[in-house]
Amino acid sequence: MLFLLGEGTKFTVPQGLLLALVGFVLVLVVLAVLMGFIYLLSYVVRLFEKKGKGEETAAPASAEPALAPGSSGDIKLYNVDDRTAAMVMAIIADELQTPLNELRFISIKEVTEEGK
Amino acid sequence: MSDISIVEILKNLWSGSGFSLGEPLQIVMIVIACGLLFLGIAKKFEPLLLVGIAFGMLLTNLPGLNTEANALFHSAWWTGEEAVANGVDYLNILQHGGLLDVLYIGVKTGLYPCLIFIGVGAMTDFGPMLANPKSLILGAAAQLGIYMALILAITFGFTGEIAASVAIIGGADGPTAIFVTKTLAPEKLGAIAIAAYSYMALIPLIQPPIMRALTTKKERMIKMEQLRTVSKAEKIIFPIAVTIITAILLPSVAPLLGCLMFGNLLKECGVTERLSDTAQNALMNIVTLFLGISVGATAIYSNFLTPDTSKIVGLGLLAFCFSTAGGVLMGKFMCWITKGKVNPLIGAAGVSAVPMAARVAHNEGKKWNPDNYLLMHAMGPNVAGVIGSAVAAGFLLAIFAH
């Protein structure tokens, strides 16, 4: 019935409550649909990535840790990807209030539950 | 040759100056505009927009600049009875309008908020949300304030259109608030934009007490698991799919979400760096400049200094509080469901204000557990809140726009 009301209409409180309820549920539903879609998307993408990796020949595992370009020299990364390493360095620089190029990182290692 | 009297010249100058044309209420508006300039410049309250809004407000309320001939902005051309009945006469505005009239066309047509959303999209990383899709539910819950404010505004006797425009302040998203208000209640645009941006600037003061009141110390100390890495393919497909899904579900949301997702696609696709850079910097700065000054111009004393403005300011604050509470309460619920894996503080970041709300959640978490790093976890609900408030705006426009 709300849709039939004209411009400048004043609503009653029960009408307002109904409108608010419908609106809030709609936002929840739309975002829940998007959530479901993201789960589906990540599942499909990971499936394709696994398939792609399976077709590639496995590269020999290197005993040496990966090297990432650092702001001052190279950093040894143990089980840490470049993105995470960059984030860690940025956080430390921010916490110390020191420019990143004045800090020297030797290595970054992921501490696992087993490693404790 | 007629005699020229010095007194006559001075009299004419006086009668044509703002000193003789001024009204006391204009002085009040000038003081308010200067107060907002102080908050923007000295206190750094959302300065990029608040300075422009305050200066627009100052220009439009200066005595002498409100006559038909000198006016920079003709309010009646936009919201007067004739404009409401027959529509805005854009030809007249382009031929005879003042500077701010011409700039205001971008607000009235919805151009500026949409262009700003392209810039916001180009600056936003949806990665944290894609890594933890449950954060969308937190973003949805944090829209509670919009609907609570809607009920309260209706209770206070506002018409549906004004109530919806006031309610959208709770989304904590300036462009969205402007987009809804310019359509539904353009005469209230100045008050609503000022309230929305002021409260966004005050988020670090408004949110923490609510967050603390609704959570226990144990909950605030919860450390969350590291987020997974999101693939490039997911980041590229997401904006395209969201545009399709949301525009089909709710067509009125297409301008805002479409532009947000377009901006994000420019950032993520990897082949349009120049466009992404322009959207994030040059375009964003130019549009912010035009938007601020033209929105501020709508705050003319005759429609700003009314009891409605104080109600709008009060309801806006309540809307922000309810939105924060909605997000935190949903965070608590998710904490309970996951047996303590979700820190409820990140729910407060579900109000859009990116990235300030996420930073507030992070800082609050850190206060209680110095080892806690919630920023990336809070960015998920934060960007979800942008989508949530755009969906809420689409719903309100679908109901109230004529």
mmCIF file of N, CA and C in Angstrom, chain B residues 21 54 112 124 129 132 150 169 179 181 188 191 198 207 217 230 303 338 344 356 379 389:
data_model
loop_
_atom_site.group_PDB
_atom_site.id
_atom_site.type_symbol
_atom_site.label_atom_id
_atom_site.label_comp_id
_atom_site.label_asym_id
_atom_site.label_seq_id
_atom_site.Cartn_x
_atom_site.Cartn_y
_atom_site.Cartn_z
ATOM 1 N N LEU B 21 21.661 45.713 2.801
ATOM 2 C CA LEU B 21 20.745 44.665 2.323
ATOM 3 C C LEU B 21 20.677 43.475 3.281
ATOM 4 N N ALA B 54 31.380 24.664 3.864
ATOM 5 C CA ALA B 54 31.293 25.878 4.685
ATOM 6 C C ALA B 54 31.492 27.133 3.824
ATOM 7 N N TYR B 112 27.813 14.288 -9.529
ATOM 8 C CA TYR B 112 28.957 14.317 -8.606
ATOM 9 C C TYR B 112 29.017 13.091 -7.681
ATOM 10 N N THR B 124 39.259 1.554 -3.294
ATOM 11 C CA THR B 124 38.859 0.525 -2.329
ATOM 12 C C THR B 124 39.407 -0.845 -2.702
ATOM 13 N N MET B 129 37.075 -8.192 2.310
ATOM 14 C CA MET B 129 35.682 -8.660 2.297
ATOM 15 C C MET B 129 35.554 -9.977 1.526
ATOM 16 N N ASN B 132 36.794 -12.770 3.672
ATOM 17 C CA ASN B 132 35.873 -13.129 4.757
ATOM 18 C C ASN B 132 34.468 -12.645 4.396
ATOM 19 N N LEU B 150 14.633 6.388 10.310
ATOM 20 C CA LEU B 150 13.431 6.528 9.465
ATOM 21 C C LEU B 150 12.173 6.504 10.346
ATOM 22 N N ILE B 169 21.463 9.430 6.604
ATOM 23 C CA ILE B 169 22.660 9.900 7.329
ATOM 24 C C ILE B 169 23.285 8.716 8.078
ATOM 25 N N PHE B 179 23.072 11.911 -2.748
ATOM 26 C CA PHE B 179 22.338 11.347 -3.886
ATOM 27 C C PHE B 179 20.852 11.155 -3.544
ATOM 28 N N THR B 181 19.166 12.680 -0.993
ATOM 29 C CA THR B 181 18.528 13.940 -0.603
ATOM 30 C C THR B 181 18.259 14.852 -1.800
ATOM 31 N N LYS B 188 16.483 20.301 1.908
ATOM 32 C CA LYS B 188 17.182 19.935 3.151
ATOM 33 C C LYS B 188 18.619 19.490 2.884
ATOM 34 N N ALA B 191 21.541 20.958 5.209
ATOM 35 C CA ALA B 191 21.539 20.469 6.593
ATOM 36 C C ALA B 191 21.959 19.004 6.653
ATOM 37 N N SER B 198 29.790 15.948 9.233
ATOM 38 C CA SER B 198 30.255 16.275 10.587
ATOM 39 C C SER B 198 30.330 15.011 11.437
ATOM 40 N N GLN B 207 31.806 6.433 18.235
ATOM 41 C CA GLN B 207 31.733 4.966 18.264
ATOM 42 C C GLN B 207 32.316 4.278 19.524
ATOM 43 N N LYS B 217 35.159 -7.215 28.076
ATOM 44 C CA LYS B 217 36.609 -7.072 27.894
ATOM 45 C C LYS B 217 37.161 -8.293 27.137
ATOM 46 N N VAL B 230 43.420 -13.447 -1.532
ATOM 47 C CA VAL B 230 42.360 -13.442 -2.552
ATOM 48 C C VAL B 230 43.016 -13.370 -3.936
ATOM 49 N N ASN B 303 16.033 28.517 4.651
ATOM 50 C CA ASN B 303 15.637 27.110 4.804
ATOM 51 C C ASN B 303 16.542 26.334 5.746
ATOM 52 N N THR B 338 30.480 -18.480 16.222
ATOM 53 C CA THR B 338 31.784 -19.061 15.839
ATOM 54 C C THR B 338 32.608 -19.464 17.066
ATOM 55 N N PRO B 344 33.834 -8.751 18.144
ATOM 56 C CA PRO B 344 32.634 -7.948 17.828
ATOM 57 C C PRO B 344 32.942 -6.496 17.462
ATOM 58 N N MET B 356 37.871 5.317 8.073
ATOM 59 C CA MET B 356 37.950 5.792 9.447
ATOM 60 C C MET B 356 37.317 4.814 10.449
ATOM 61 N N MET B 379 38.284 -3.912 7.751
ATOM 62 C CA MET B 379 38.077 -3.361 6.407
ATOM 63 C C MET B 379 36.979 -4.123 5.655
ATOM 64 N N SER B 389 24.889 0.512 2.440
ATOM 65 C CA SER B 389 24.210 1.818 2.457
ATOM 66 C C SER B 389 23.712 2.185 1.054
#
